[in-house]
CSV table of C-alpha atoms in Angstrom, one decimal:
chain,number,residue,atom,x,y,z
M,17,UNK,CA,-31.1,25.9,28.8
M,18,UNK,CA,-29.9,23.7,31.4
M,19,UNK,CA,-29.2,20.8,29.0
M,20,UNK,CA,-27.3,23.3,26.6
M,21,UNK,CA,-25.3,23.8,29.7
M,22,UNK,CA,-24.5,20.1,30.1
M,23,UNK,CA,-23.9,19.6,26.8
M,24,UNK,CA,-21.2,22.6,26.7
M,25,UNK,CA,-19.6,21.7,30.1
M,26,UNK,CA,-19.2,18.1,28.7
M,27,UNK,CA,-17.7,19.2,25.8
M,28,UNK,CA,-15.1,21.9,27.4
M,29,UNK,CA,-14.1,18.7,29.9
M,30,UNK,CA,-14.0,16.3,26.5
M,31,UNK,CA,-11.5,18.4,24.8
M,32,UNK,CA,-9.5,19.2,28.3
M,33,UNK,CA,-8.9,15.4,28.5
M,34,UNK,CA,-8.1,14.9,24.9
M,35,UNK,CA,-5.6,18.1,25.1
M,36,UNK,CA,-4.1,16.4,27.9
M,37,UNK,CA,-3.2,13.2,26.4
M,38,UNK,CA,-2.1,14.8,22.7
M,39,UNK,CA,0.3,16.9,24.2
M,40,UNK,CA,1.3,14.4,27.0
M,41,UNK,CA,2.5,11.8,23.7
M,42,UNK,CA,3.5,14.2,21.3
M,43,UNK,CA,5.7,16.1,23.9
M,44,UNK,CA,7.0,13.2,25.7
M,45,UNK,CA,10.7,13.9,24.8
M,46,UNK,CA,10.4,17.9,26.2
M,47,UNK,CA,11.6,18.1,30.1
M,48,UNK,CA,8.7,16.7,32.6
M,49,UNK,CA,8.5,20.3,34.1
M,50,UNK,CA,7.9,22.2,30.9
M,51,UNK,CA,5.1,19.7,30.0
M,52,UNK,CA,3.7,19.3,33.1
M,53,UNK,CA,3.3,23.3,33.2
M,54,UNK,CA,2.0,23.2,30.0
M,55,UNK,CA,-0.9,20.9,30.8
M,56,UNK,CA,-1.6,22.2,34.3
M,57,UNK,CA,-2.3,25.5,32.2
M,58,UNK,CA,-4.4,23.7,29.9
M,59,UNK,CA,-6.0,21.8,32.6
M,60,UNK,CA,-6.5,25.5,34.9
M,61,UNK,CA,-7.9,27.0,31.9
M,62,UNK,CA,-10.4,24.2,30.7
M,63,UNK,CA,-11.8,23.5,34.5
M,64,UNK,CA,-12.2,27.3,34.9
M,65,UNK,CA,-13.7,27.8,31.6
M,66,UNK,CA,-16.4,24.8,32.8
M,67,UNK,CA,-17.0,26.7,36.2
M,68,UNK,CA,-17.8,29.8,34.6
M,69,UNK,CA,-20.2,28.6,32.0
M,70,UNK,CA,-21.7,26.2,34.5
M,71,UNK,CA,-22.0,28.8,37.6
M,72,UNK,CA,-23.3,31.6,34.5
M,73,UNK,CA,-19.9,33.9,36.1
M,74,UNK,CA,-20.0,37.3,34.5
M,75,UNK,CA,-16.5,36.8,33.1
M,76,UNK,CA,-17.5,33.5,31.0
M,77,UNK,CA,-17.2,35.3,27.7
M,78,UNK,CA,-14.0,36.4,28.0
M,79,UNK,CA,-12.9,32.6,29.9
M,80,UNK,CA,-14.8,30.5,26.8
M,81,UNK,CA,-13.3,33.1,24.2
M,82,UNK,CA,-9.5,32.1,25.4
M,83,UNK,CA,-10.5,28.7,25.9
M,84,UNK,CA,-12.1,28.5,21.7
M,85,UNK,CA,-9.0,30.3,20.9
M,86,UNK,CA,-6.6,27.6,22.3
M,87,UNK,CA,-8.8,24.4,21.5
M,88,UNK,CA,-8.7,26.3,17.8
M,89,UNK,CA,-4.5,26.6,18.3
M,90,UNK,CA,-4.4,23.2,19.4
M,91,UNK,CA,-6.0,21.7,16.2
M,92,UNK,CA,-4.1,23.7,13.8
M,93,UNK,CA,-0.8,22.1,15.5
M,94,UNK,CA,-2.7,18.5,15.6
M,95,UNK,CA,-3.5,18.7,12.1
M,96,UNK,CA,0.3,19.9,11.3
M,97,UNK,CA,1.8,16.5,13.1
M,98,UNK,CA,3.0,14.8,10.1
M,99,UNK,CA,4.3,11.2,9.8
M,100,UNK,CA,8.0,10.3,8.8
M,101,UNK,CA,10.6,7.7,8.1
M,102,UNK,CA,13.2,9.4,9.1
M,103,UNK,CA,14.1,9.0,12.6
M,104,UNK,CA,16.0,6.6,15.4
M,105,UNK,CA,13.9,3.3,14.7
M,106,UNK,CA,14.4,0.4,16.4
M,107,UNK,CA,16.0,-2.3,14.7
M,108,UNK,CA,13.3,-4.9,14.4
M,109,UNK,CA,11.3,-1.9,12.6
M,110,UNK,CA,14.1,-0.6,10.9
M,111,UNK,CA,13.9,-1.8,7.3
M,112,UNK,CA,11.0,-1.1,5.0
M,113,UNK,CA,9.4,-3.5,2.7
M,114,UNK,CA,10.3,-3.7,-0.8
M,115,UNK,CA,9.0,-5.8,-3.4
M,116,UNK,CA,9.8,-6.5,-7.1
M,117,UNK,CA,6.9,-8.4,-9.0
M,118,UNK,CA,7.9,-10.1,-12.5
M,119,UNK,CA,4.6,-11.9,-14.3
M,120,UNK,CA,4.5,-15.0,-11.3
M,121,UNK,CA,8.0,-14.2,-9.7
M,122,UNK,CA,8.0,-11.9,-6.5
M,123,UNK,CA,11.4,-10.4,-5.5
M,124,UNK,CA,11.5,-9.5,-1.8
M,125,UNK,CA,13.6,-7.3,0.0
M,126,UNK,CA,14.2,-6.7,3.7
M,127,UNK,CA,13.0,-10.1,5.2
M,128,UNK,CA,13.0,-9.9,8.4
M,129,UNK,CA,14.6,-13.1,9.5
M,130,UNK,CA,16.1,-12.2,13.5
M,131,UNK,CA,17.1,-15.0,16.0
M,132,UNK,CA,15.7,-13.7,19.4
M,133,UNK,CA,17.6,-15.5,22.5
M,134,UNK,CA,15.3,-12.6,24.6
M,135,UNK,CA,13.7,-9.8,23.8
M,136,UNK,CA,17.1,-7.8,24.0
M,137,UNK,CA,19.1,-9.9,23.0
M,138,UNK,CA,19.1,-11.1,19.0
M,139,UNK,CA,21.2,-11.4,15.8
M,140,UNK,CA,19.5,-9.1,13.6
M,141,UNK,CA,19.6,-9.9,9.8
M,142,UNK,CA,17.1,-8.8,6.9
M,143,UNK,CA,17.4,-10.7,3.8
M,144,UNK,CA,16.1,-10.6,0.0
M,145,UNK,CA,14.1,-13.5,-1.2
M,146,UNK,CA,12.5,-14.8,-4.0
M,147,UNK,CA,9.0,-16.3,-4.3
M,148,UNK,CA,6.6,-17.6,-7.0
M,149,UNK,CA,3.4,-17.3,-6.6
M,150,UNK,CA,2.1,-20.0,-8.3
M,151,UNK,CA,3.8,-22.2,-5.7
M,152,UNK,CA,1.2,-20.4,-3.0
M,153,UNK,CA,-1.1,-22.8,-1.7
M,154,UNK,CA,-1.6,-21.7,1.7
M,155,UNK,CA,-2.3,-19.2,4.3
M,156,UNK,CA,-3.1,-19.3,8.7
M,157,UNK,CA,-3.9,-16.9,10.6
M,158,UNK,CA,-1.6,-16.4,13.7
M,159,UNK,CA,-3.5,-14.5,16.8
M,160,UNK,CA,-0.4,-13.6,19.3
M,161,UNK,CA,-2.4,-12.7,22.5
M,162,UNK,CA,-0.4,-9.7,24.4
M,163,UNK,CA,-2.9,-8.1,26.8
M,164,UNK,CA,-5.2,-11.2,28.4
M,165,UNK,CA,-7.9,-12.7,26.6
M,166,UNK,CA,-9.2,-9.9,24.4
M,167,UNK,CA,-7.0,-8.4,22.9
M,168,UNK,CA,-4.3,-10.1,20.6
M,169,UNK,CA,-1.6,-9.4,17.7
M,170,UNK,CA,-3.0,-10.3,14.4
M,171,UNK,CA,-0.5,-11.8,11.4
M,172,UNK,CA,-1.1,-13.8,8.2
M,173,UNK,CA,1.6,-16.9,7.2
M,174,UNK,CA,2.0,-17.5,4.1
M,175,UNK,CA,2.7,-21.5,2.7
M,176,UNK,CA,5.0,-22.7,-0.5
M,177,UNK,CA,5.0,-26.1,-1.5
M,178,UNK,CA,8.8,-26.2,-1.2
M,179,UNK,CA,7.9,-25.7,2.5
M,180,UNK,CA,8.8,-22.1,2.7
M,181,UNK,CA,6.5,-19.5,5.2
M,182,UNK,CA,6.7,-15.8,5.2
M,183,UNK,CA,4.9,-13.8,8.0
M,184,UNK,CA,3.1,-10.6,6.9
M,185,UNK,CA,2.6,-8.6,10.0
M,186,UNK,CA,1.1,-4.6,10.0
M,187,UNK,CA,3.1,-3.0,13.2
M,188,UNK,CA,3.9,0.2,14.8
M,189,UNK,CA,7.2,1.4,14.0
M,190,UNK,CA,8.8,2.8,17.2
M,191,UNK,CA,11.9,4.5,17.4
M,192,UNK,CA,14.3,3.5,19.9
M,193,UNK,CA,13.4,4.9,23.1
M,194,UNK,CA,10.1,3.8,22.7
M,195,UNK,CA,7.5,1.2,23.8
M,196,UNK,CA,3.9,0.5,23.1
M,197,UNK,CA,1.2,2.3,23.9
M,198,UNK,CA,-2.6,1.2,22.9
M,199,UNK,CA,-3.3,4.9,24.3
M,200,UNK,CA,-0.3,6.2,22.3
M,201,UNK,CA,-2.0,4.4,19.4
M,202,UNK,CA,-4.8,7.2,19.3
M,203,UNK,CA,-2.9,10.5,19.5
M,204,UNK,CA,-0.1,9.5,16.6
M,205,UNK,CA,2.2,8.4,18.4
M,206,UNK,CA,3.6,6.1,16.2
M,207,UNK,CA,3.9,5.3,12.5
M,208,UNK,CA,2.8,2.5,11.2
M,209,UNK,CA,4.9,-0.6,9.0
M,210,UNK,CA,4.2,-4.1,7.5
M,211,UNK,CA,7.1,-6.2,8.6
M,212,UNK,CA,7.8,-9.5,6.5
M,213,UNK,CA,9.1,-12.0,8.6
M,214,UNK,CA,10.6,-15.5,8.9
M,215,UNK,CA,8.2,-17.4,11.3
M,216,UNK,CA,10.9,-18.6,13.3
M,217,UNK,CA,11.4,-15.1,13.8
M,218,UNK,CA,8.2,-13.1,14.5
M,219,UNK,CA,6.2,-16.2,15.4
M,220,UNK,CA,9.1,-17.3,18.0
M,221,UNK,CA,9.8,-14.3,19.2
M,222,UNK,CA,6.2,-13.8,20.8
M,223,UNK,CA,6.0,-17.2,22.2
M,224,UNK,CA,8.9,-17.7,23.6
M,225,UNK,CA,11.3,-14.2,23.9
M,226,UNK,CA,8.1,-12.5,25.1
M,227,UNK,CA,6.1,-15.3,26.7
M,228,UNK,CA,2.9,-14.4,24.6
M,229,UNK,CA,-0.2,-17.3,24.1
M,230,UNK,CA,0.3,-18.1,20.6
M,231,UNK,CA,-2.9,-19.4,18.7
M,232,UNK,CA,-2.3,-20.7,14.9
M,233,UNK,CA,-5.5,-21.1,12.6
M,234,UNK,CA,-5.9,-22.5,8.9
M,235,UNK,CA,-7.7,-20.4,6.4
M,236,UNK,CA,-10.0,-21.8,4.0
M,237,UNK,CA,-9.0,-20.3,0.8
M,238,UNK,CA,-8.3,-20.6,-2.8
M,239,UNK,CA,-5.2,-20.3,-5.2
M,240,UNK,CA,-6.9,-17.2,-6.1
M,241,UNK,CA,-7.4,-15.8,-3.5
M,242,UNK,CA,-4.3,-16.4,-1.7
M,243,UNK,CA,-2.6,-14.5,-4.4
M,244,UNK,CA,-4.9,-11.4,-3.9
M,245,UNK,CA,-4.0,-11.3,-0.3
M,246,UNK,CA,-0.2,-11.7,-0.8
M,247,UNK,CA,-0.3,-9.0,-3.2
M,248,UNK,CA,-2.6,-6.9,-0.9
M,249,UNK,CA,0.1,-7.1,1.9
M,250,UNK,CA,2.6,-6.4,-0.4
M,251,UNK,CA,1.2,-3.3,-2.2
M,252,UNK,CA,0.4,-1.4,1.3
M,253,UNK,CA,3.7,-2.4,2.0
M,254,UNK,CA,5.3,-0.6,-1.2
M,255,UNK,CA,2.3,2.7,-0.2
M,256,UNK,CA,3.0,2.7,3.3
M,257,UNK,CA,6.8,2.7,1.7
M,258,UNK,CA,6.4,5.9,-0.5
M,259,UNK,CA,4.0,7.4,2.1
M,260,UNK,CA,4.5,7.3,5.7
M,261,UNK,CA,1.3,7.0,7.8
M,262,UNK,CA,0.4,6.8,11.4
M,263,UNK,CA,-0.5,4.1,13.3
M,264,UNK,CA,-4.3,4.0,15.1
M,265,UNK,CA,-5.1,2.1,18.1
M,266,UNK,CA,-9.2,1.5,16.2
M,267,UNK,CA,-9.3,2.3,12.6
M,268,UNK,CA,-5.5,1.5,11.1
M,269,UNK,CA,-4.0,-1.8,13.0
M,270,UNK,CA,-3.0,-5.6,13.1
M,271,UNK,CA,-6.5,-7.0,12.6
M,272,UNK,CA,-8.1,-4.1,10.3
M,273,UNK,CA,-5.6,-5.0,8.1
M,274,UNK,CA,-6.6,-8.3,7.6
M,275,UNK,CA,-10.6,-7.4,6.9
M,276,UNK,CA,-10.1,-5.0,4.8
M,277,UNK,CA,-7.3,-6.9,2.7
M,278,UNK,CA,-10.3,-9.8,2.9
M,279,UNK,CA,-13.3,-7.5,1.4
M,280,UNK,CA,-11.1,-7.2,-1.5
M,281,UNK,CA,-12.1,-11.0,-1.5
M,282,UNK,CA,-15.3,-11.3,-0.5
M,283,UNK,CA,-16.4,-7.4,-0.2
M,284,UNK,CA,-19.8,-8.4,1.5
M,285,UNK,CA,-18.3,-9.8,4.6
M,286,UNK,CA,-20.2,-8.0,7.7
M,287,UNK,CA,-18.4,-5.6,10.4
M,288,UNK,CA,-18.3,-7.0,13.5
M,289,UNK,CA,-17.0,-6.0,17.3
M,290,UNK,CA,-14.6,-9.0,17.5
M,291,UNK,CA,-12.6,-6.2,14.7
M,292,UNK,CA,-12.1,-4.2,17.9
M,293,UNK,CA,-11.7,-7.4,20.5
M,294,UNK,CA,-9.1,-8.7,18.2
M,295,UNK,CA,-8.0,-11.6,20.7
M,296,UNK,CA,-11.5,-13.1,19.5
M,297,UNK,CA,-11.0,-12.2,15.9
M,298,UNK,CA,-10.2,-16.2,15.2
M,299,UNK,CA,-14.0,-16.7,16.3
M,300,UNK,CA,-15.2,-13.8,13.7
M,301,UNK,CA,-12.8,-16.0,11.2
M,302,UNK,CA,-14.8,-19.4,11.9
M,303,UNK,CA,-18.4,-18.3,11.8
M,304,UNK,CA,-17.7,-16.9,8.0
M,305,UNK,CA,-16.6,-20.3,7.5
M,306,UNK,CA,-12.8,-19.2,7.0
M,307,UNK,CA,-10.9,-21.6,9.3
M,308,UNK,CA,-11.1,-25.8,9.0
M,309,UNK,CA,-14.1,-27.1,8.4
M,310,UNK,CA,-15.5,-30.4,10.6
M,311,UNK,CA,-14.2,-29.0,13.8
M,312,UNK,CA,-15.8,-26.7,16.7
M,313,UNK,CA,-13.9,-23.3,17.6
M,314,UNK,CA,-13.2,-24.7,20.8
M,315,UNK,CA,-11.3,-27.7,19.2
M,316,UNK,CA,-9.1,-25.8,16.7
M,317,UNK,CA,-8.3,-23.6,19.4
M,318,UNK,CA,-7.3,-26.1,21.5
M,319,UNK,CA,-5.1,-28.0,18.8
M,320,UNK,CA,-3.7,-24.9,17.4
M,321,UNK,CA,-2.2,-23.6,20.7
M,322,UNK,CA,1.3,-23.5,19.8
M,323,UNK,CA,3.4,-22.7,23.2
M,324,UNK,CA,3.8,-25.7,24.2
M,325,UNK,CA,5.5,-27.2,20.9
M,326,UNK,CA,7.7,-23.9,20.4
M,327,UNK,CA,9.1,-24.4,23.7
M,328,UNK,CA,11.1,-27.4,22.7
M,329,UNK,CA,11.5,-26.7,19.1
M,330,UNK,CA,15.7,-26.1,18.8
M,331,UNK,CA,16.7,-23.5,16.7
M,332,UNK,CA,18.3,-25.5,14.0
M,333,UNK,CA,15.2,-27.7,13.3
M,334,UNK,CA,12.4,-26.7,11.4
M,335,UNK,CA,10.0,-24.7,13.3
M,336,UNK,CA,7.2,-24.4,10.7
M,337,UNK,CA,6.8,-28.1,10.2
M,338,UNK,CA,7.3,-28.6,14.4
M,339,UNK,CA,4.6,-25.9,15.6
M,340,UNK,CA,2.1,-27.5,12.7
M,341,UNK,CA,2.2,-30.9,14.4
M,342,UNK,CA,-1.7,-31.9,15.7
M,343,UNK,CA,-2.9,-28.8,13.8
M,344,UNK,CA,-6.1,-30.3,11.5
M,345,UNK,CA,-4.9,-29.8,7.9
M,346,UNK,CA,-7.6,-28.7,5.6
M,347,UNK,CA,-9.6,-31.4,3.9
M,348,UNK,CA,-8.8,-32.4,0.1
M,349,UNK,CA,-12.1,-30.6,-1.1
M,350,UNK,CA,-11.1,-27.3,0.7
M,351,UNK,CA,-7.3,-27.1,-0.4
M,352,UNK,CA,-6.2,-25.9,-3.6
């Protein structure tokens, strides 16, 4: 009996907290005193609800009853939150994706291609291109490390032999009043959007406008398989395009992305916790045998550290030559 009363008192203070923070982010635009009434009722109720079932008070039926009744109101209006493309985004999240795909030919529109001098202060511009994919031959994974050493941004760069590199990056989209929130990131706060991207934008833009440890890694992959990654980015892009979908902090971000994308490649490739600890998702990447081969982790970390080279690169030269400098280039066995 005295478990069964744990186990319900935990459960009562379980939902309290997780009422608190739904309502908290979806109401965050109401007036601070109507929401804060709101969850000091919530709050009154749920701690009063505990007592009673904890202390066996003779009016705990009637106390748990209300409390069902709300937890059951509050689900109903959780599983009514619906996501949209049709609000006040902010401009680097905009534009959504659109491709056209013709046999090898790949018609892009709504490039991102943005020339930060801060993180306020840009030249926004969004551009079609055109690609062929046989002219794919390579791919690196960029780690952009935000929140200190475990946790970083995850984005794929894409290589054409006429030099050219598009960035393929799953963000959320915030509208303009708002910032990110990993906490946010759980209670559908945000939607979700791949943003294609020059790398002198989205790559530069993290080292420099926001001061972020940037990290570039080659992947070890074929012509093949390149092309069934490209297209994987490109036909969430088109569904997340036709249906809107939120954004979650665990199961739909940056890095989860990237493995599922990759068991479409090689669909035996093993969960692992560095999917969660994505700032050490490069080291996940190198004991499959992904990243350059005839090099410890430590040494391609080392070398592909790009701060120091985007730093100094103007904005007229070429950026994805410059922050490649020192990188180790696959071997000739290993390439395409």
């Amino acid at each position: 009996m005295q478990k069964f009363r744990w186990l319900s008192v935990s459960m009562i203070l379980i939902t309290a907290v997780w009422g608190c923070l739904a309502l908290w982010f979806q109401l965050a635009l109401w007036p601070v005193a109507i929401v804060g009434s709101i969850l000091m009722a919530w709050l009154g109720l749920s701690i009063a609800a505990a007592i009673a079932l904890w202390r066996q008070h003779p009016g705990k039926q009637k106390l748990l009853g209300c409390y069902v009744l709300l937890v059951a109101i509050l689900l109903l209006w959780w599983q009514m939150i619906s996501p949209s493309h049709h609000k006040h985004w902010a401009d680097d999240v905009a534009q959504l994706l659109e491709s056209q795909i013709e046999g090898n030919k790949v018609t892009l529109n709504n490039v991102r291609n943005f020339t930060w001098h801060s993180e306020t202060d840009y030249i926004a511009r969004w551009e079609s291109r055109q690609y062929d994919l046989n002219q794919l031959v390579s791919a690196d994974l960029v780690l952009s490390y935000w929140m200190g050493p475990h946790i970083a941004h995850t984005l794929v760069s894409f290589g054409f032999t006429d030099g050219q590199q598009l960035v393929f990056s799953l963000e959320i989209r915030k509208e303009q009043h708002e910032s990110f929130s990993a906490i946010g990131g759980f209670f559908r706060q945000f939607e979700q959007v791949i943003i294609a991207a020059d790398e002198q934008d989205i790559i530069r833009t993290r080292s420099n406008a926001r001061q972020e440890d940037v990290y570039l890694y080659r992947l070890v992959m074929t012509q093949p398989q390149l092309r069934t990654l490209f297209l994987g980015y490109l036909e969430t892009a088109e569904s997340l395009r036709k249906t809107p979908q939120f954004y979650n902090t665990l199961s739909s971000n940056c890095t989860t992305i990237v493995f599922d994308l990759a068991r479409q490649i090689a669909p035996n490739i093993p969960l692992d916790h560095r999917l969660l600890l994505s700032g050490h998702f490069a080291e996940y990447a190198y004991d499959l045998g992904a990243l350059t081969p005839g090099y410890s982790y430590t040494e391609l970390k080392a070398r592909g550290y790009i701060n120091p080279r985007t730093q100094q690169i103007p904005l007229e030269s070429s950026f994805s030559q410059a922050i490649r400098t020192d990188i180790p280039a696959l071997p000739v066995n290993e390439a395409l």
